[in-house]
PDB file of C-alpha atoms in Angstrom:
ATOM      1  CA  UNK A   1       0.000   0.000   0.000  1.00  0.00           C
ATOM      2  CA  UNK A   2       1.411   3.390  -0.984  1.00  0.00           C
ATOM      3  CA  UNK A   3       1.933   6.122   1.589  1.00  0.00           C
ATOM      4  CA  UNK A   4      -0.720   8.824   1.819  1.00  0.00           C
ATOM      5  CA  UNK A   5       0.521  12.038   3.380  1.00  0.00           C
ATOM      6  CA  UNK A   6      -1.664  13.533   6.102  1.00  0.00           C
ATOM      7  CA  UNK A   7      -2.033  16.652   3.960  1.00  0.00           C
ATOM      8  CA  UNK A   8      -3.364  14.626   1.024  1.00  0.00           C
ATOM      9  CA  UNK A   9      -5.809  12.851   3.346  1.00  0.00           C
ATOM     10  CA  UNK A  10      -6.930  16.191   4.826  1.00  0.00           C
ATOM     11  CA  UNK A  11      -7.392  17.632   1.338  1.00  0.00           C
ATOM     12  CA  UNK A  12      -9.332  14.541   0.233  1.00  0.00           C
ATOM     13  CA  UNK A  13     -11.530  14.806   3.312  1.00  0.00           C
ATOM     14  CA  UNK A  14     -12.025  18.511   2.633  1.00  0.00           C
ATOM     15  CA  UNK A  15     -13.236  17.697  -0.878  1.00  0.00           C
ATOM     16  CA  UNK A  16     -15.660  15.126   0.553  1.00  0.00           C
ATOM     17  CA  UNK A  17     -16.984  17.863   2.851  1.00  0.00           C
ATOM     18  CA  UNK A  18     -17.134  20.322  -0.044  1.00  0.00           C
ATOM     19  CA  UNK A  19     -19.081  17.892  -2.239  1.00  0.00           C
ATOM     20  CA  UNK A  20     -21.504  17.247   0.626  1.00  0.00           C
ATOM     21  CA  UNK A  21     -21.946  20.966   1.192  1.00  0.00           C
ATOM     22  CA  UNK A  22     -22.545  21.569  -2.547  1.00  0.00           C
ATOM     23  CA  UNK A  23     -25.412  19.076  -2.602  1.00  0.00           C
ATOM     24  CA  UNK A  24     -26.912  20.677   0.516  1.00  0.00           C
ATOM     25  CA  UNK A  25     -26.474  24.313  -0.548  1.00  0.00           C
ATOM     26  CA  UNK A  26     -27.668  23.772  -4.132  1.00  0.00           C
ATOM     27  CA  UNK A  27     -30.271  21.018  -3.886  1.00  0.00           C
ATOM     28  CA  UNK A  28     -31.020  20.924  -0.161  1.00  0.00           C
ATOM     29  CA  UNK A  29     -30.153  17.231   0.084  1.00  0.00           C
ATOM     30  CA  UNK A  30     -27.929  15.212   2.408  1.00  0.00           C
ATOM     31  CA  UNK A  31     -25.003  13.497   0.646  1.00  0.00           C
ATOM     32  CA  UNK A  32     -25.560  10.146   2.316  1.00  0.00           C
ATOM     33  CA  UNK A  33     -24.529   7.470  -0.145  1.00  0.00           C
ATOM     34  CA  UNK A  34     -26.608   4.681   1.417  1.00  0.00           C
ATOM     35  CA  UNK A  35     -29.675   6.929   1.404  1.00  0.00           C
ATOM     36  CA  UNK A  36     -29.104   8.103  -2.166  1.00  0.00           C
ATOM     37  CA  UNK A  37     -28.623   4.533  -3.424  1.00  0.00           C
ATOM     38  CA  UNK A  38     -31.462   3.195  -1.254  1.00  0.00           C
ATOM     39  CA  UNK A  39     -33.837   5.797  -2.689  1.00  0.00           C
ATOM     40  CA  UNK A  40     -33.317   4.282  -6.136  1.00  0.00           C
ATOM     41  CA  UNK A  41     -34.694   0.940  -4.972  1.00  0.00           C
ATOM     42  CA  UNK A  42     -38.150   2.451  -4.478  1.00  0.00           C
ATOM     43  CA  UNK A  43     -38.133   5.084  -7.221  1.00  0.00           C
ATOM     44  CA  UNK A  44     -40.389   8.103  -6.760  1.00  0.00           C
ATOM     45  CA  UNK A  45     -41.175  10.807  -9.293  1.00  0.00           C
ATOM     46  CA  UNK A  46     -38.463  13.487  -9.382  1.00  0.00           C
ATOM     47  CA  UNK A  47     -36.214  11.427  -7.104  1.00  0.00           C
ATOM     48  CA  UNK A  48     -34.351   9.309  -9.637  1.00  0.00           C
ATOM     49  CA  UNK A  49     -32.309  11.534 -11.969  1.00  0.00           C
ATOM     50  CA  UNK A  50     -30.394  13.548  -9.334  1.00  0.00           C
ATOM     51  CA  UNK A  51     -29.500  10.365  -7.461  1.00  0.00           C
ATOM     52  CA  UNK A  52     -28.232   8.678 -10.625  1.00  0.00           C
ATOM     53  CA  UNK A  53     -26.204  11.771 -11.540  1.00  0.00           C
ATOM     54  CA  UNK A  54     -24.705  12.116  -8.066  1.00  0.00           C
ATOM     55  CA  UNK A  55     -23.624   8.469  -8.193  1.00  0.00           C
ATOM     56  CA  UNK A  56     -22.306   8.945 -11.747  1.00  0.00           C
ATOM     57  CA  UNK A  57     -20.318  11.915 -10.443  1.00  0.00           C
ATOM     58  CA  UNK A  58     -19.007   9.857  -7.540  1.00  0.00           C
ATOM     59  CA  UNK A  59     -17.735   7.176  -9.927  1.00  0.00           C
ATOM     60  CA  UNK A  60     -16.518   9.865 -12.344  1.00  0.00           C
ATOM     61  CA  UNK A  61     -14.519  11.557  -9.592  1.00  0.00           C
ATOM     62  CA  UNK A  62     -12.710   8.329  -8.781  1.00  0.00           C
ATOM     63  CA  UNK A  63     -12.211   7.669 -12.512  1.00  0.00           C
ATOM     64  CA  UNK A  64     -10.757  11.168 -13.047  1.00  0.00           C
ATOM     65  CA  UNK A  65      -8.281  10.624 -10.242  1.00  0.00           C
ATOM     66  CA  UNK A  66      -7.428   7.130 -11.425  1.00  0.00           C
ATOM     67  CA  UNK A  67      -6.906   7.943 -15.093  1.00  0.00           C
ATOM     68  CA  UNK A  68      -5.461  11.458 -14.843  1.00  0.00           C
ATOM     69  CA  UNK A  69      -3.670  11.694 -11.499  1.00  0.00           C
ATOM     70  CA  UNK A  70      -2.681   8.258 -10.244  1.00  0.00           C
ATOM     71  CA  UNK A  71      -2.919   5.591 -12.966  1.00  0.00           C
ATOM     72  CA  UNK A  72      -0.704   3.305 -10.854  1.00  0.00           C
ATOM     73  CA  UNK A  73      -3.238   3.340  -8.012  1.00  0.00           C
ATOM     74  CA  UNK A  74      -4.956   0.121  -7.061  1.00  0.00           C
ATOM     75  CA  UNK A  75      -7.236  -1.279  -4.388  1.00  0.00           C
ATOM     76  CA  UNK A  76      -6.826  -4.392  -2.271  1.00  0.00           C
ATOM     77  CA  UNK A  77      -9.893  -6.384  -1.281  1.00  0.00           C
ATOM     78  CA  UNK A  78      -8.344  -9.181   0.714  1.00  0.00           C
ATOM     79  CA  UNK A  79     -11.537 -10.834   1.977  1.00  0.00           C
ATOM     80  CA  UNK A  80     -12.794 -13.955   0.200  1.00  0.00           C
ATOM     81  CA  UNK A  81     -16.077 -14.172  -1.682  1.00  0.00           C
ATOM     82  CA  UNK A  82     -18.245 -15.570   1.161  1.00  0.00           C
ATOM     83  CA  UNK A  83     -17.110 -12.797   3.520  1.00  0.00           C
ATOM     84  CA  UNK A  84     -17.624 -10.168   0.808  1.00  0.00           C
ATOM     85  CA  UNK A  85     -21.234 -11.277   0.302  1.00  0.00           C
ATOM     86  CA  UNK A  86     -22.012 -11.453   4.035  1.00  0.00           C
ATOM     87  CA  UNK A  87     -20.418  -8.026   4.580  1.00  0.00           C
ATOM     88  CA  UNK A  88     -22.367  -6.533   1.658  1.00  0.00           C
ATOM     89  CA  UNK A  89     -25.640  -7.837   3.079  1.00  0.00           C
ATOM     90  CA  UNK A  90     -24.817  -6.476   6.547  1.00  0.00           C
ATOM     91  CA  UNK A  91     -23.831  -3.067   5.170  1.00  0.00           C
ATOM     92  CA  UNK A  92     -27.035  -2.909   3.092  1.00  0.00           C
ATOM     93  CA  UNK A  93     -29.320  -3.951   5.950  1.00  0.00           C
ATOM     94  CA  UNK A  94     -27.486  -1.958   8.617  1.00  0.00           C
ATOM     95  CA  UNK A  95     -27.261   1.354   6.777  1.00  0.00           C
ATOM     96  CA  UNK A  96     -30.949   1.361   5.868  1.00  0.00           C
ATOM     97  CA  UNK A  97     -32.030   0.259   9.334  1.00  0.00           C
ATOM     98  CA  UNK A  98     -29.744   2.831  10.961  1.00  0.00           C
ATOM     99  CA  UNK A  99     -30.683   5.555   8.472  1.00  0.00           C
ATOM    100  CA  UNK A 100     -27.196   6.301   7.173  1.00  0.00           C
ATOM    101  CA  UNK A 101     -23.557   5.431   6.742  1.00  0.00           C
ATOM    102  CA  UNK A 102     -20.135   7.054   6.958  1.00  0.00           C
ATOM    103  CA  UNK A 103     -21.159   9.929   4.692  1.00  0.00           C
ATOM    104  CA  UNK A 104     -24.739  10.637   5.813  1.00  0.00           C
ATOM    105  CA  UNK A 105     -24.156  10.188   9.546  1.00  0.00           C
ATOM    106  CA  UNK A 106     -20.373  10.574   9.739  1.00  0.00           C
ATOM    107  CA  UNK A 107     -19.828  13.698   7.628  1.00  0.00           C
ATOM    108  CA  UNK A 108     -23.214  15.353   7.057  1.00  0.00           C
ATOM    109  CA  UNK A 109     -24.880  14.375  10.341  1.00  0.00           C
ATOM    110  CA  UNK A 110     -22.003  15.407  12.586  1.00  0.00           C
ATOM    111  CA  UNK A 111     -21.691  18.640  10.575  1.00  0.00           C
ATOM    112  CA  UNK A 112     -25.330  19.333  11.507  1.00  0.00           C
ATOM    113  CA  UNK A 113     -24.486  18.398  15.135  1.00  0.00           C
ATOM    114  CA  UNK A 114     -27.204  15.722  14.982  1.00  0.00           C
ATOM    115  CA  UNK A 115     -27.237  13.645  18.173  1.00  0.00           C
ATOM    116  CA  UNK A 116     -28.501  10.594  16.261  1.00  0.00           C
ATOM    117  CA  UNK A 117     -25.640  10.835  13.772  1.00  0.00           C
ATOM    118  CA  UNK A 118     -23.003  11.290  16.478  1.00  0.00           C
ATOM    119  CA  UNK A 119     -24.306   8.187  18.281  1.00  0.00           C
ATOM    120  CA  UNK A 120     -24.544   6.199  15.016  1.00  0.00           C
ATOM    121  CA  UNK A 121     -20.987   7.148  14.010  1.00  0.00           C
ATOM    122  CA  UNK A 122     -19.555   6.151  17.400  1.00  0.00           C
ATOM    123  CA  UNK A 123     -21.430   2.828  17.182  1.00  0.00           C
ATOM    124  CA  UNK A 124     -20.355   1.857  13.671  1.00  0.00           C
ATOM    125  CA  UNK A 125     -16.744   2.933  14.056  1.00  0.00           C
ATOM    126  CA  UNK A 126     -16.524   1.145  17.432  1.00  0.00           C
ATOM    127  CA  UNK A 127     -18.183  -2.039  16.172  1.00  0.00           C
ATOM    128  CA  UNK A 128     -16.062  -2.045  13.001  1.00  0.00           C
ATOM    129  CA  UNK A 129     -12.849  -1.697  15.029  1.00  0.00           C
ATOM    130  CA  UNK A 130     -14.029  -4.488  17.350  1.00  0.00           C
ATOM    131  CA  UNK A 131     -14.804  -6.654  14.298  1.00  0.00           C
ATOM    132  CA  UNK A 132     -11.301  -6.135  12.898  1.00  0.00           C
ATOM    133  CA  UNK A 133      -9.856  -6.909  16.331  1.00  0.00           C
ATOM    134  CA  UNK A 134     -11.745 -10.215  16.462  1.00  0.00           C
ATOM    135  CA  UNK A 135     -11.027 -11.205  12.857  1.00  0.00           C
ATOM    136  CA  UNK A 136      -7.331 -10.249  12.817  1.00  0.00           C
ATOM    137  CA  UNK A 137      -6.145 -10.811  16.353  1.00  0.00           C
ATOM    138  CA  UNK A 138      -8.519 -13.250  18.044  1.00  0.00           C
ATOM    139  CA  UNK A 139      -9.432 -15.633  15.209  1.00  0.00           C
ATOM    140  CA  UNK A 140      -6.272 -15.011  13.217  1.00  0.00           C
ATOM    141  CA  UNK A 141      -6.199 -14.772   9.484  1.00  0.00           C
TER     142      UNK A 141
ATOM    143  CA  UNK B   1     -31.569  20.866 -15.162  1.00  0.00           C
ATOM    144  CA  UNK B   2     -29.418  23.024 -12.879  1.00  0.00           C
ATOM    145  CA  UNK B   3     -30.226  20.673  -9.997  1.00  0.00           C
ATOM    146  CA  UNK B   4     -28.988  17.714 -12.011  1.00  0.00           C
ATOM    147  CA  UNK B   5     -25.732  19.452 -12.926  1.00  0.00           C
ATOM    148  CA  UNK B   6     -25.280  20.395  -9.255  1.00  0.00           C
ATOM    149  CA  UNK B   7     -25.804  16.769  -8.206  1.00  0.00           C
ATOM    150  CA  UNK B   8     -23.255  15.593 -10.774  1.00  0.00           C
ATOM    151  CA  UNK B   9     -20.738  18.252  -9.683  1.00  0.00           C
ATOM    152  CA  UNK B  10     -21.224  17.429  -5.987  1.00  0.00           C
ATOM    153  CA  UNK B  11     -20.676  13.738  -6.745  1.00  0.00           C
ATOM    154  CA  UNK B  12     -17.547  14.492  -8.779  1.00  0.00           C
ATOM    155  CA  UNK B  13     -15.949  16.534  -5.986  1.00  0.00           C
ATOM    156  CA  UNK B  14     -16.951  13.951  -3.370  1.00  0.00           C
ATOM    157  CA  UNK B  15     -15.631  11.051  -5.465  1.00  0.00           C
ATOM    158  CA  UNK B  16     -12.353  12.799  -6.269  1.00  0.00           C
ATOM    159  CA  UNK B  17     -11.894  13.360  -2.530  1.00  0.00           C
ATOM    160  CA  UNK B  18     -12.523   9.674  -1.818  1.00  0.00           C
ATOM    161  CA  UNK B  19      -9.894   8.702  -4.387  1.00  0.00           C
ATOM    162  CA  UNK B  20      -7.344  11.335  -3.337  1.00  0.00           C
ATOM    163  CA  UNK B  21      -7.477  10.130   0.271  1.00  0.00           C
ATOM    164  CA  UNK B  22      -7.447   6.451  -0.823  1.00  0.00           C
ATOM    165  CA  UNK B  23     -10.709   5.778   1.011  1.00  0.00           C
ATOM    166  CA  UNK B  24     -11.744   3.711  -2.040  1.00  0.00           C
ATOM    167  CA  UNK B  25      -9.188   1.123  -0.913  1.00  0.00           C
ATOM    168  CA  UNK B  26     -10.636  -1.378   1.611  1.00  0.00           C
ATOM    169  CA  UNK B  27      -7.115  -2.307   2.782  1.00  0.00           C
ATOM    170  CA  UNK B  28      -6.520   1.345   3.785  1.00  0.00           C
ATOM    171  CA  UNK B  29      -9.777   1.501   5.737  1.00  0.00           C
ATOM    172  CA  UNK B  30      -9.106  -1.823   7.498  1.00  0.00           C
ATOM    173  CA  UNK B  31      -5.645  -0.548   8.466  1.00  0.00           C
ATOM    174  CA  UNK B  32      -7.373   2.369  10.226  1.00  0.00           C
ATOM    175  CA  UNK B  33      -9.874   0.113  11.969  1.00  0.00           C
ATOM    176  CA  UNK B  34      -7.047  -2.182  13.117  1.00  0.00           C
ATOM    177  CA  UNK B  35      -6.239  -0.207  16.241  1.00  0.00           C
ATOM    178  CA  UNK B  36      -4.096  -2.967  17.739  1.00  0.00           C
ATOM    179  CA  UNK B  37      -2.216  -3.726  14.520  1.00  0.00           C
ATOM    180  CA  UNK B  38      -0.119  -1.511  12.239  1.00  0.00           C
ATOM    181  CA  UNK B  39      -2.507   1.403  12.713  1.00  0.00           C
ATOM    182  CA  UNK B  40      -2.971   3.753   9.732  1.00  0.00           C
ATOM    183  CA  UNK B  41      -4.374   7.148  10.801  1.00  0.00           C
ATOM    184  CA  UNK B  42      -5.392   8.245   7.273  1.00  0.00           C
ATOM    185  CA  UNK B  43      -9.124   8.044   7.996  1.00  0.00           C
ATOM    186  CA  UNK B  44      -8.754  10.415  10.949  1.00  0.00           C
ATOM    187  CA  UNK B  45      -7.368  13.090   8.629  1.00  0.00           C
ATOM    188  CA  UNK B  46     -10.086  12.392   6.064  1.00  0.00           C
ATOM    189  CA  UNK B  47     -12.868  12.691   8.640  1.00  0.00           C
ATOM    190  CA  UNK B  48     -11.102  15.741  10.069  1.00  0.00           C
ATOM    191  CA  UNK B  49     -10.904  17.439   6.682  1.00  0.00           C
ATOM    192  CA  UNK B  50     -14.534  16.642   5.912  1.00  0.00           C
ATOM    193  CA  UNK B  51     -15.767  17.829   9.284  1.00  0.00           C
ATOM    194  CA  UNK B  52     -13.762  21.072   9.234  1.00  0.00           C
ATOM    195  CA  UNK B  53     -15.534  21.994   5.998  1.00  0.00           C
ATOM    196  CA  UNK B  54     -18.887  20.614   7.126  1.00  0.00           C
ATOM    197  CA  UNK B  55     -18.923  22.178  10.582  1.00  0.00           C
ATOM    198  CA  UNK B  56     -18.055  25.584   9.142  1.00  0.00           C
ATOM    199  CA  UNK B  57     -20.278  25.475   6.061  1.00  0.00           C
ATOM    200  CA  UNK B  58     -23.421  23.517   6.999  1.00  0.00           C
ATOM    201  CA  UNK B  59     -24.757  25.775   9.754  1.00  0.00           C
ATOM    202  CA  UNK B  60     -24.950  29.078   7.815  1.00  0.00           C
ATOM    203  CA  UNK B  61     -26.326  27.204   4.819  1.00  0.00           C
ATOM    204  CA  UNK B  62     -29.092  25.541   6.830  1.00  0.00           C
ATOM    205  CA  UNK B  63     -29.933  28.908   8.387  1.00  0.00           C
ATOM    206  CA  UNK B  64     -31.033  30.120   4.953  1.00  0.00           C
ATOM    207  CA  UNK B  65     -34.708  29.889   4.008  1.00  0.00           C
ATOM    208  CA  UNK B  66     -34.057  27.472   1.149  1.00  0.00           C
ATOM    209  CA  UNK B  67     -31.287  25.962  -0.952  1.00  0.00           C
ATOM    210  CA  UNK B  68     -30.207  27.823  -4.088  1.00  0.00           C
ATOM    211  CA  UNK B  69     -31.839  25.458  -6.586  1.00  0.00           C
ATOM    212  CA  UNK B  70     -34.647  23.751  -4.673  1.00  0.00           C
ATOM    213  CA  UNK B  71     -37.759  24.735  -2.740  1.00  0.00           C
ATOM    214  CA  UNK B  72     -36.648  23.384   0.627  1.00  0.00           C
ATOM    215  CA  UNK B  73     -34.012  21.509   2.587  1.00  0.00           C
ATOM    216  CA  UNK B  74     -34.717  17.789   2.992  1.00  0.00           C
ATOM    217  CA  UNK B  75     -32.889  17.146   6.238  1.00  0.00           C
ATOM    218  CA  UNK B  76     -33.647  14.699   9.079  1.00  0.00           C
ATOM    219  CA  UNK B  77     -35.279  16.301  12.090  1.00  0.00           C
ATOM    220  CA  UNK B  78     -35.386  13.416  14.581  1.00  0.00           C
ATOM    221  CA  UNK B  79     -33.369  13.537  17.771  1.00  0.00           C
ATOM    222  CA  UNK B  80     -34.353  10.277  19.485  1.00  0.00           C
ATOM    223  CA  UNK B  81     -31.898   7.440  19.899  1.00  0.00           C
ATOM    224  CA  UNK B  82     -33.812   4.359  18.745  1.00  0.00           C
ATOM    225  CA  UNK B  83     -33.143   0.637  18.644  1.00  0.00           C
ATOM    226  CA  UNK B  84     -33.058   0.536  14.806  1.00  0.00           C
ATOM    227  CA  UNK B  85     -30.483   3.356  14.827  1.00  0.00           C
ATOM    228  CA  UNK B  86     -28.155   1.518  17.200  1.00  0.00           C
ATOM    229  CA  UNK B  87     -28.814  -2.012  15.902  1.00  0.00           C
ATOM    230  CA  UNK B  88     -28.544  -0.912  12.261  1.00  0.00           C
ATOM    231  CA  UNK B  89     -25.326   0.993  12.891  1.00  0.00           C
ATOM    232  CA  UNK B  90     -23.938  -2.091  14.677  1.00  0.00           C
ATOM    233  CA  UNK B  91     -24.759  -4.387  11.732  1.00  0.00           C
ATOM    234  CA  UNK B  92     -23.206  -1.838   9.390  1.00  0.00           C
ATOM    235  CA  UNK B  93     -20.119  -1.725  11.608  1.00  0.00           C
ATOM    236  CA  UNK B  94     -19.699  -5.514  11.434  1.00  0.00           C
ATOM    237  CA  UNK B  95     -19.983  -5.504   7.634  1.00  0.00           C
ATOM    238  CA  UNK B  96     -17.623  -2.532   7.338  1.00  0.00           C
ATOM    239  CA  UNK B  97     -15.062  -4.207   9.592  1.00  0.00           C
ATOM    240  CA  UNK B  98     -15.250  -7.560   7.794  1.00  0.00           C
ATOM    241  CA  UNK B  99     -14.253  -6.213   4.376  1.00  0.00           C
ATOM    242  CA  UNK B 100     -13.384  -2.514   4.677  1.00  0.00           C
ATOM    243  CA  UNK B 101     -16.140  -1.232   2.396  1.00  0.00           C
ATOM    244  CA  UNK B 102     -18.787   1.321   3.314  1.00  0.00           C
ATOM    245  CA  UNK B 103     -21.322   2.369   0.645  1.00  0.00           C
ATOM    246  CA  UNK B 104     -19.533   5.378  -0.941  1.00  0.00           C
ATOM    247  CA  UNK B 105     -16.210   3.639  -1.581  1.00  0.00           C
ATOM    248  CA  UNK B 106     -17.988   0.435  -2.629  1.00  0.00           C
ATOM    249  CA  UNK B 107     -20.047   2.257  -5.261  1.00  0.00           C
ATOM    250  CA  UNK B 108     -17.254   4.459  -6.597  1.00  0.00           C
ATOM    251  CA  UNK B 109     -14.422   1.912  -6.663  1.00  0.00           C
ATOM    252  CA  UNK B 110     -16.136   0.012  -9.502  1.00  0.00           C
ATOM    253  CA  UNK B 111     -13.590   2.039 -11.503  1.00  0.00           C
ATOM    254  CA  UNK B 112     -10.919  -0.488 -10.494  1.00  0.00           C
ATOM    255  CA  UNK B 113     -12.899  -3.360 -12.010  1.00  0.00           C
ATOM    256  CA  UNK B 114     -12.393  -5.781  -9.116  1.00  0.00           C
ATOM    257  CA  UNK B 115     -15.092  -8.497  -9.445  1.00  0.00           C
ATOM    258  CA  UNK B 116     -15.574  -8.694  -5.668  1.00  0.00           C
ATOM    259  CA  UNK B 117     -16.559  -5.007  -5.641  1.00  0.00           C
ATOM    260  CA  UNK B 118     -19.549  -5.892  -7.812  1.00  0.00           C
ATOM    261  CA  UNK B 119     -20.358  -8.882  -5.601  1.00  0.00           C
ATOM    262  CA  UNK B 120     -20.313  -6.626  -2.535  1.00  0.00           C
ATOM    263  CA  UNK B 121     -22.583  -4.092  -4.281  1.00  0.00           C
ATOM    264  CA  UNK B 122     -25.079  -6.774  -5.333  1.00  0.00           C
ATOM    265  CA  UNK B 123     -25.241  -8.083  -1.750  1.00  0.00           C
ATOM    266  CA  UNK B 124     -25.535  -4.524  -0.383  1.00  0.00           C
ATOM    267  CA  UNK B 125     -28.468  -3.751  -2.688  1.00  0.00           C
ATOM    268  CA  UNK B 126     -30.095  -7.053  -1.687  1.00  0.00           C
ATOM    269  CA  UNK B 127     -29.701  -6.088   1.973  1.00  0.00           C
ATOM    270  CA  UNK B 128     -31.250  -2.680   1.331  1.00  0.00           C
ATOM    271  CA  UNK B 129     -34.185  -4.299  -0.491  1.00  0.00           C
ATOM    272  CA  UNK B 130     -34.635  -6.706   2.401  1.00  0.00           C
ATOM    273  CA  UNK B 131     -35.075  -3.801   4.829  1.00  0.00           C
ATOM    274  CA  UNK B 132     -37.585  -2.238   2.447  1.00  0.00           C
ATOM    275  CA  UNK B 133     -39.593  -5.459   2.148  1.00  0.00           C
ATOM    276  CA  UNK B 134     -39.596  -6.154   5.877  1.00  0.00           C
ATOM    277  CA  UNK B 135     -40.336  -2.787   7.471  1.00  0.00           C
ATOM    278  CA  UNK B 136     -39.273  -2.638  11.096  1.00  0.00           C
ATOM    279  CA  UNK B 137     -41.458  -0.998  13.691  1.00  0.00           C
ATOM    280  CA  UNK B 138     -40.071   2.441  14.474  1.00  0.00           C
ATOM    281  CA  UNK B 139     -37.407   2.183  11.802  1.00  0.00           C
ATOM    282  CA  UNK B 140     -35.768   5.391  10.664  1.00  0.00           C
ATOM    283  CA  UNK B 141     -37.444   7.105   7.752  1.00  0.00           C
ATOM    284  CA  UNK B 142     -35.749   6.076   4.478  1.00  0.00           C
ATOM    285  CA  UNK B 143     -35.072   9.729   3.640  1.00  0.00           C
ATOM    286  CA  UNK B 144     -32.966  10.112   6.790  1.00  0.00           C
ATOM    287  CA  UNK B 145     -29.506  10.141   5.333  1.00  0.00           C
TER     288      UNK B 145
END
C-alpha cells in the first residue's frame, strides 16, 4: 500500500466535505450514499435523476483521479467471496435500518451536530474496530 | 436541469476526494480500523478534513430559508436514539469491519474493475431491499440520510 501524506488525506476529506456541502447548498439534500442509493430501490417521481447523476459523479470523480492523477493506483480487497457477500448484506441492511452510513451520519450528520448521527458514528466505528480486532487478532487470518 | 448538474458536480468533488485520500481502498480503511495492529491514521485526517468543511459550512447554509436550486431543505429532524439506529449501525459496523467497504467507496471503486466489488454491491443492494420489504417498527425514515 502506498503512503498517503496527512495533507493529502486532509485535502481529500475537505473535498468530501465540499461535495456534501454543494449538494446541501444547491439542492437541499444530504449526501448520504446509502440513502441516495437506497432511494433508487423504491423510485419516486423526481427522485431518480439527481441520485443517478450524483452516483455517476461519484464514480466519475474516482475515474478522473485514477486515469489522470494516479494511474498506478490500485485497491486491495483481501476478503474472500463468502465474507464479501455477508459483509455486503450487513452493510445494506445496517445502513438502511440505521438511516445512514459514513457519509450521511459521519460527515453530514455530525456537521449538523445531529445527536442521532453522532451516536450512530460512534457505534459503527466502534463495532467495526471491534470486528477487525476479532477477525485479525482473536481468530487469526 | 441546474439541480442535475449540481448533483453531478457534488458527486464528482466527493468522489475525487474519496480517491485522493485512498478511502476507495478497503485495505486502507481496514488498516485504520485495526487499532491494535499496524494502525494507519489516514481516515482520521479524512474525517477531520470533511468535518472542518462541514462544521463551518453547513450551519450558515441551513440557516437560509431554502437551498439555491430547490424549494426546501430535505434534512432529518429526529433527535431520538432508537433501537433501529443503534442495531442498524452495529450491523453496518460488522460488515464494514469484515471487508473494509462502506457504501460510498464500494459504489465508486467500480472504476478499479475488481469483481468482488460488484459482488459486494449486489449483496448490499439485496440487503437494502430486504429492509424495504420487511419494514421494522419504528425504523428510521428512508429519507434520513
